[in-house]
Coordinates of C-alpha atoms in Angstrom, one line a residue:
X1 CA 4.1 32.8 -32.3
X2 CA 1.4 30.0 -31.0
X3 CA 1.9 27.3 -30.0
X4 CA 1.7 24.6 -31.7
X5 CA -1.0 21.7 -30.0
X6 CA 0.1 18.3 -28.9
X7 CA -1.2 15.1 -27.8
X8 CA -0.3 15.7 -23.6
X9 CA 1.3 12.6 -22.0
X10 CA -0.9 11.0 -19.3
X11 CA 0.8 9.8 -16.5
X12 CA -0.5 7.1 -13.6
X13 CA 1.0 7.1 -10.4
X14 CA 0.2 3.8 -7.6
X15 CA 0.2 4.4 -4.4
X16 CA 1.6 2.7 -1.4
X17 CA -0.7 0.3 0.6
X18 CA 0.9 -2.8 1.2
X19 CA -2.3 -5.5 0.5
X20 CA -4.4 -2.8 -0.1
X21 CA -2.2 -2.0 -3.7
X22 CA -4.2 -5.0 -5.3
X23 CA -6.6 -2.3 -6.0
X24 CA -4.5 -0.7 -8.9
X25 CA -5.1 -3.9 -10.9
X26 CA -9.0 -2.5 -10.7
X27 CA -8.0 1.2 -11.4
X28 CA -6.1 -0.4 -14.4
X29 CA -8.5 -2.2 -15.8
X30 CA -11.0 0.9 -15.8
X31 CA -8.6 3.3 -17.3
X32 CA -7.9 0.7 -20.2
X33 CA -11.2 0.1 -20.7
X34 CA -12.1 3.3 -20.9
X35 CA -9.1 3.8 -23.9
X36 CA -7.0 5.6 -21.3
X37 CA -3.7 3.7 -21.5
X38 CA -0.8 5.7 -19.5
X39 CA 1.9 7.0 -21.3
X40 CA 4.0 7.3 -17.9
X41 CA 4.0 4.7 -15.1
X42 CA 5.1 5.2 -11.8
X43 CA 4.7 3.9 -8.3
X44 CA 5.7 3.6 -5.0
X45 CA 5.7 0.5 -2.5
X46 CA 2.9 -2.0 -3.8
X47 CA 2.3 0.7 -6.3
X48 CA 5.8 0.3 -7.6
X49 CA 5.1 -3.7 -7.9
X50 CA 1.8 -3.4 -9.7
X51 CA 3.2 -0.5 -11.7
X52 CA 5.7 -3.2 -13.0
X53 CA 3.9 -5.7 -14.0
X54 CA 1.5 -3.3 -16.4
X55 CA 4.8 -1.6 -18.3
X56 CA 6.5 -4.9 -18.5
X57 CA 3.3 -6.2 -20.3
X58 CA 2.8 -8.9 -17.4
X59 CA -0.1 -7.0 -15.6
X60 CA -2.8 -9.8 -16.8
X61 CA -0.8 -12.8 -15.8
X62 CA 0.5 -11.2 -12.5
X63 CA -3.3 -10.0 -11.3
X64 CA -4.4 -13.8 -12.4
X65 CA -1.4 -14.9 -9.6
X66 CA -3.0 -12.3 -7.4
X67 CA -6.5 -13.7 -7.3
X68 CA -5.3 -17.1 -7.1
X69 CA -3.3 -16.2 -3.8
X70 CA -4.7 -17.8 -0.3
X71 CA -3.1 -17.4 3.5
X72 CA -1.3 -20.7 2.9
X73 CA 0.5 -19.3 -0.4
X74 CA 1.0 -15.6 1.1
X75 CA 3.0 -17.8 4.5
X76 CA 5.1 -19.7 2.0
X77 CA 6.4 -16.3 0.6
X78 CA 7.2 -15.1 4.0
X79 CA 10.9 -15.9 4.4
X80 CA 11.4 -14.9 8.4
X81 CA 14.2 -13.2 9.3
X82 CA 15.5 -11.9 12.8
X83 CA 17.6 -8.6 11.5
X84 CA 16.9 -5.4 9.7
X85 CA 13.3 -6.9 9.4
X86 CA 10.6 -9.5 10.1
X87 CA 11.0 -11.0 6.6
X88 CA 13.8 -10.6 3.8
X89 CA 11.0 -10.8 0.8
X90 CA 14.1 -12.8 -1.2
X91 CA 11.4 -15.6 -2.1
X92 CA 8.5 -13.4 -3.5
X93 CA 11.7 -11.3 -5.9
X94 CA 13.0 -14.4 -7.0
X95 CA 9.4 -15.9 -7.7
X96 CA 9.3 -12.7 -10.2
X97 CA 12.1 -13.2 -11.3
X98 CA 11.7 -16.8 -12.6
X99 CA 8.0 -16.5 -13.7
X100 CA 7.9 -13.0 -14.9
X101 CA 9.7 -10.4 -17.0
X102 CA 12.9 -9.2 -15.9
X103 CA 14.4 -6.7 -18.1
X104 CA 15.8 -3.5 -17.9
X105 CA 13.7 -0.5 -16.6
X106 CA 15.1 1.9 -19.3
X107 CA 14.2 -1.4 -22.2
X108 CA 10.5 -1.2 -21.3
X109 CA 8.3 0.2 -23.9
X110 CA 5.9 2.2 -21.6
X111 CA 8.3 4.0 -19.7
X112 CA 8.3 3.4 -15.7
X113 CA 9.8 4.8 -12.2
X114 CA 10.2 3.3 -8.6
X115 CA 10.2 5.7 -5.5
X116 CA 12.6 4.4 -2.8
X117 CA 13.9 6.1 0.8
X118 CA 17.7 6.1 1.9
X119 CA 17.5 5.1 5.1
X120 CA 20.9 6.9 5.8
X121 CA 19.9 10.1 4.6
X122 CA 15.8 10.4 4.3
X123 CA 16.4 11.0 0.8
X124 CA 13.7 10.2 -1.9
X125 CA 15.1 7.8 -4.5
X126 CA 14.2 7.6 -7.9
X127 CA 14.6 4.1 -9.5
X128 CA 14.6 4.6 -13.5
X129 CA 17.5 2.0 -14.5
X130 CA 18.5 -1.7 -13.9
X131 CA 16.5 -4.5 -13.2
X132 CA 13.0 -4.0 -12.5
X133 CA 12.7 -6.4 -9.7
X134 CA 15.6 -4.8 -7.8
X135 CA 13.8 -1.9 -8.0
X136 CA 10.7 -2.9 -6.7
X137 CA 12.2 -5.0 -4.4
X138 CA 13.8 -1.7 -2.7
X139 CA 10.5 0.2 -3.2
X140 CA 8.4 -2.3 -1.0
X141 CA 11.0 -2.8 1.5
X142 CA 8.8 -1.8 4.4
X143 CA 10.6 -1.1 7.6
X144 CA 10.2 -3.2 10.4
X145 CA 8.3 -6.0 8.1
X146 CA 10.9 -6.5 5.4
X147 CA 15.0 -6.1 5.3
X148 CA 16.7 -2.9 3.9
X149 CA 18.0 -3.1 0.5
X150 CA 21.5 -1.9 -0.4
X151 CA 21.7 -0.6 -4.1
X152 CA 24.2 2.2 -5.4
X153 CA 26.0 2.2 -2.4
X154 CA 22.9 3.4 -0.3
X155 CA 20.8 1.3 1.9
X156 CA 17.2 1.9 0.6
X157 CA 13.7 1.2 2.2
X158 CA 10.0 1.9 1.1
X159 CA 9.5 5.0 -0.5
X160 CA 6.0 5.0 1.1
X161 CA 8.0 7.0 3.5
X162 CA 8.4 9.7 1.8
X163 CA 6.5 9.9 -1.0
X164 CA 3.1 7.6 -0.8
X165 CA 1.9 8.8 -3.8
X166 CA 4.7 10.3 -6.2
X167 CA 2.9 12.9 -8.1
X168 CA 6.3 14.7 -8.4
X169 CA 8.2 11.3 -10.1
X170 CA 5.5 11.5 -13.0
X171 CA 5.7 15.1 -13.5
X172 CA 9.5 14.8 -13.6
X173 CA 9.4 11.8 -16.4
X174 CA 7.2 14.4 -18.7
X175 CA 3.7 13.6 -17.9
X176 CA 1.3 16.5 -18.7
X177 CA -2.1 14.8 -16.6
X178 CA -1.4 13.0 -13.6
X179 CA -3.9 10.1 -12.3
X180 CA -3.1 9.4 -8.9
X181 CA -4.2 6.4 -7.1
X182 CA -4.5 7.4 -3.1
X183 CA -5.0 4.0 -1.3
X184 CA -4.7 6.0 2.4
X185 CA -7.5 8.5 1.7
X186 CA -9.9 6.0 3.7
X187 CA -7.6 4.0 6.0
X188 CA -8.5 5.5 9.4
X189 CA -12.5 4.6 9.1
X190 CA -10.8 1.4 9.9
X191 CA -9.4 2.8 13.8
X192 CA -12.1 4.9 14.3
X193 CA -14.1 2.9 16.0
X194 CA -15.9 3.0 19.4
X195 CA -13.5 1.9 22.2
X196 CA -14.3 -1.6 23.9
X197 CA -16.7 -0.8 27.2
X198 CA -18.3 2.5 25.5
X199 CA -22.3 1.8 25.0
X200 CA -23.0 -0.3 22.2
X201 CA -25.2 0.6 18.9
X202 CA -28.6 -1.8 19.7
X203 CA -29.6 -3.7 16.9
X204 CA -32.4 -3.9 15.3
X205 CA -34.7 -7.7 16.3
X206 CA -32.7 -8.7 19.0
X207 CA -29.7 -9.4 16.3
X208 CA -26.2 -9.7 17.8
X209 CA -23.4 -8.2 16.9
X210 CA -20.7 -10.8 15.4
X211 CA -16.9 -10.5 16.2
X212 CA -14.8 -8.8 13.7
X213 CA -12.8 -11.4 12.3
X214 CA -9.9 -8.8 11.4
X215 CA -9.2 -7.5 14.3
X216 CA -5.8 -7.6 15.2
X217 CA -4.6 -10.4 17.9
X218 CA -4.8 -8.4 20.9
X219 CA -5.1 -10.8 23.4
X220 CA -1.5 -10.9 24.4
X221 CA -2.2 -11.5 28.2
X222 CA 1.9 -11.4 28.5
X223 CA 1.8 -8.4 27.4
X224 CA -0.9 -7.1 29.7
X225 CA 0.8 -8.4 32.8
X226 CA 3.8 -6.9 32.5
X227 CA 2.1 -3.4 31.8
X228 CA 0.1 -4.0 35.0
X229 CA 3.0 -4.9 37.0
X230 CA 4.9 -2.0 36.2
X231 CA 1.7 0.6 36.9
X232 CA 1.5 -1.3 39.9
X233 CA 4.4 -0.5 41.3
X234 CA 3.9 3.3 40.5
X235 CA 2.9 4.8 43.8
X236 CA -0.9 6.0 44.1
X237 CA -1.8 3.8 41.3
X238 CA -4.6 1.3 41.4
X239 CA -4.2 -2.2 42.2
X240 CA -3.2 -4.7 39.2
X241 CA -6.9 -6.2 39.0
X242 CA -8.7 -2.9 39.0
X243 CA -5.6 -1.6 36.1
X244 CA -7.2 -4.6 34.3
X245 CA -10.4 -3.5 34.2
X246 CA -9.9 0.3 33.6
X247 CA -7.3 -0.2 30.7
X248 CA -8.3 -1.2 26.8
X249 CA -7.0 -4.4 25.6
X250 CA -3.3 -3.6 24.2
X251 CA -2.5 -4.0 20.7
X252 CA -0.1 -6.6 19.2
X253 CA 3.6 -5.0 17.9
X254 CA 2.9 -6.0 14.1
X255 CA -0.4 -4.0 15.0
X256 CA 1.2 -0.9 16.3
X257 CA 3.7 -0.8 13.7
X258 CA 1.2 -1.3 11.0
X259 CA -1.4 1.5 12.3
X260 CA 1.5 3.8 12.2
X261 CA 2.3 3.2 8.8
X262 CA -1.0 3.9 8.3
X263 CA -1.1 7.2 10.0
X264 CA 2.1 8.3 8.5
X265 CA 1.6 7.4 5.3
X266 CA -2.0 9.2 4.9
X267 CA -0.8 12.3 6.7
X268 CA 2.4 12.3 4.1
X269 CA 0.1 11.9 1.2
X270 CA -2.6 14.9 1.9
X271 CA 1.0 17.2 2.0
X272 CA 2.3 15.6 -0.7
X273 CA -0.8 16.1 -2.8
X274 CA -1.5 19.7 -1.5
X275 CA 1.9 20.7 -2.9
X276 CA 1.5 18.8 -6.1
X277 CA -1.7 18.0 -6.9
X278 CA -2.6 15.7 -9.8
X279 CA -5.4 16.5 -12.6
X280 CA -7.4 13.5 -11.1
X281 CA -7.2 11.5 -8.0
X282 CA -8.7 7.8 -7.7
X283 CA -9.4 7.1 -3.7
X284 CA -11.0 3.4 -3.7
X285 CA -12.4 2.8 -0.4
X286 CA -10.3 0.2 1.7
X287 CA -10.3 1.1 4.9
X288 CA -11.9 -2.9 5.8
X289 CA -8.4 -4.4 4.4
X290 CA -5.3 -4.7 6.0
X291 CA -2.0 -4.2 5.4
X292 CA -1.2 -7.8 5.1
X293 CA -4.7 -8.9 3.8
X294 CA -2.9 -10.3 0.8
X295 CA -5.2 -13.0 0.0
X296 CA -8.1 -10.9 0.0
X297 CA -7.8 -9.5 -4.0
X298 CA -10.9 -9.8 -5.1
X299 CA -11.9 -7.2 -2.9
X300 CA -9.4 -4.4 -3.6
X301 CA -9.4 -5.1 -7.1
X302 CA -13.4 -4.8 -6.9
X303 CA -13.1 -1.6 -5.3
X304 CA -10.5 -0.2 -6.7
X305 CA -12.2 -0.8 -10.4
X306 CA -15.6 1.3 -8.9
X307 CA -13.6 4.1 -7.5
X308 CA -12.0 4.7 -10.9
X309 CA -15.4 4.4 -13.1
X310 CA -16.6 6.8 -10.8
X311 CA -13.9 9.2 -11.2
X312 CA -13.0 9.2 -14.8
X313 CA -16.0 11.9 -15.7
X314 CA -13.3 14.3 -13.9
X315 CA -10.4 14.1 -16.8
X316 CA -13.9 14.6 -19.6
X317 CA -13.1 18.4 -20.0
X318 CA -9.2 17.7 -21.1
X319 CA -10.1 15.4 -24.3
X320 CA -8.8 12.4 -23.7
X321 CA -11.4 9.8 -25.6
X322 CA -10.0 9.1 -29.0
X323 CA -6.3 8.5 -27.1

């Protein structure tokens, strides 16, 4: 007997980037314009948050919030905290909570999944019921920068851990073409840089090069002292003030933590994706944010938008026009 043809599903899946998520507004925004509005949404970290805001029917008002975000606002939402993480991210939840839509995951009309870790176990955690800003509170809780979130009886982190870019979540909630949003295709451009002392590029007129104003703080000369003082005392090794020429500068802690996110979290998506690869993947180039480059929206959103008009001649063959 043949089978009988149906309209397939089309699922979008966000990716985890911390600031660099601001991009899926962009990838959004291209899709709907181009009549493609997802059937299935699901994210994962910042992909989870965005991913919320779109199948709650808040995306417009949330990415206006977004763009009107500057350091002083993104500091007032950074409640410290000196256990389990740098900040508790109660302030930015309940600022959802009381401006935006809180309902039920399973009430939502365009139907919507959170990936979350157990920190106990490793386990990938699928958030599919109860509040929606429990859930994404959980999915973004990144370690080391905000607290551990204890739902169900399990203590639950970022599930940029395990899954950057849940593929598998959409597949599993009945999505027939996945669109997967990869926000760590492009993040090491960022590190790969020439190291400080190598021979500089010569610029062209006598120009001169100007400082990058996002480099980390990595003048910690604390830091620095103590490493030289313990070399120091390590016999056969050179004295403290020629350790201090011969060594690079060292990076801040934020910084270390941060670029190993980073690595993690690309080398976790290329497996990921190798083992379950969407029909299309949307890779917006981002690798001149930051993690915590909140206030800078514009330009993920920006690119985010162009890496998706780009792509979108790639789903053409599967018919998707007249959705």
């Amino acid at each position: 007997m043949p089978l009988v043809p149906r309209k397939p599903k089309l699922g979008l899946v966000l990716g985890s980037g911390s600031a660099r998520g601001w991009a899926h507004f962009g990838v959004l925004r291209a899709l709907l314009e181009a009549g493609l509005k997802p059937d299935i949404v699901c994210g994962s970290s910042i992909g989870a948050l965005v991913g919320a805001s779109y199948a709650a029917g808040e995306m417009q008002r949330f990415e206006d919030w977004v763009l009107g975000l500057g350091m002083r606002k993104v500091l007032g939402f950074m409640d410290f905290n000196i256990t389990g993480g740098m900040l508790k991210g109660e302030k930015l939840i309940s600022f959802w909570r009381e401006n935006f839509v809180d309902s039920a995951i399973e009430d939502l009309a365009t139907p919507f999944g959170a990936v979350a870790t157990d920190l106990h176990s490793g386990a990938e955690v699928w958030l599919r019921k109860g509040s929606i800003a429990d859930a994404v509170r959980a999915s973004i809780a990144l370690p080391g920068l905000f607290t551990p979130v204890y739902r169900d009886q399990r203590l639950l982190v970022d599930g940029g851990i395990v899954n950057p870019v849940p593929t598998s979540l959409a597949r599993a909630m009945g999505a027939d073409i996945v669109i997967a949003v990869d926000l760590n295709a492009d993040i090491m451009r960022r590190h790969l840089r020439p190291l400080e002392g190598e021979q500089e590029t010569e610029l062209p007129d006598g120009e001169q090069a100007v400082p990058d104003a996002e480099e980390p703080a990595q003048n910690m000369a604390w830091m620095r002292r103590l490493q030289q003082g313990v070399m120091s005392w390590m016999p056969g090794q050179p004295r403290s003030d020629e350790v201090t020429s011969s060594l690079p500068p060292t990076p801040s802690l934020l910084d270390v933590v941060m670029v190993s996110v980073n690595i993690m979290q690309m080398r976790i998506t290329r497996s990921r994706l190798a083992g379950d690869p969407p029909e299309l993947v949307i890779a917006p180039r981002l690798a001149q944010l930051g993690l915590l480059d909140f206030h800078r929206a514009r330009e993920a959103i920006d690119a985010g938008y162009e890496a998706a008009r780009a792509a979108l001649p790639g789903l053409r063959h599967w018919g998707l026009e007249n959705r």
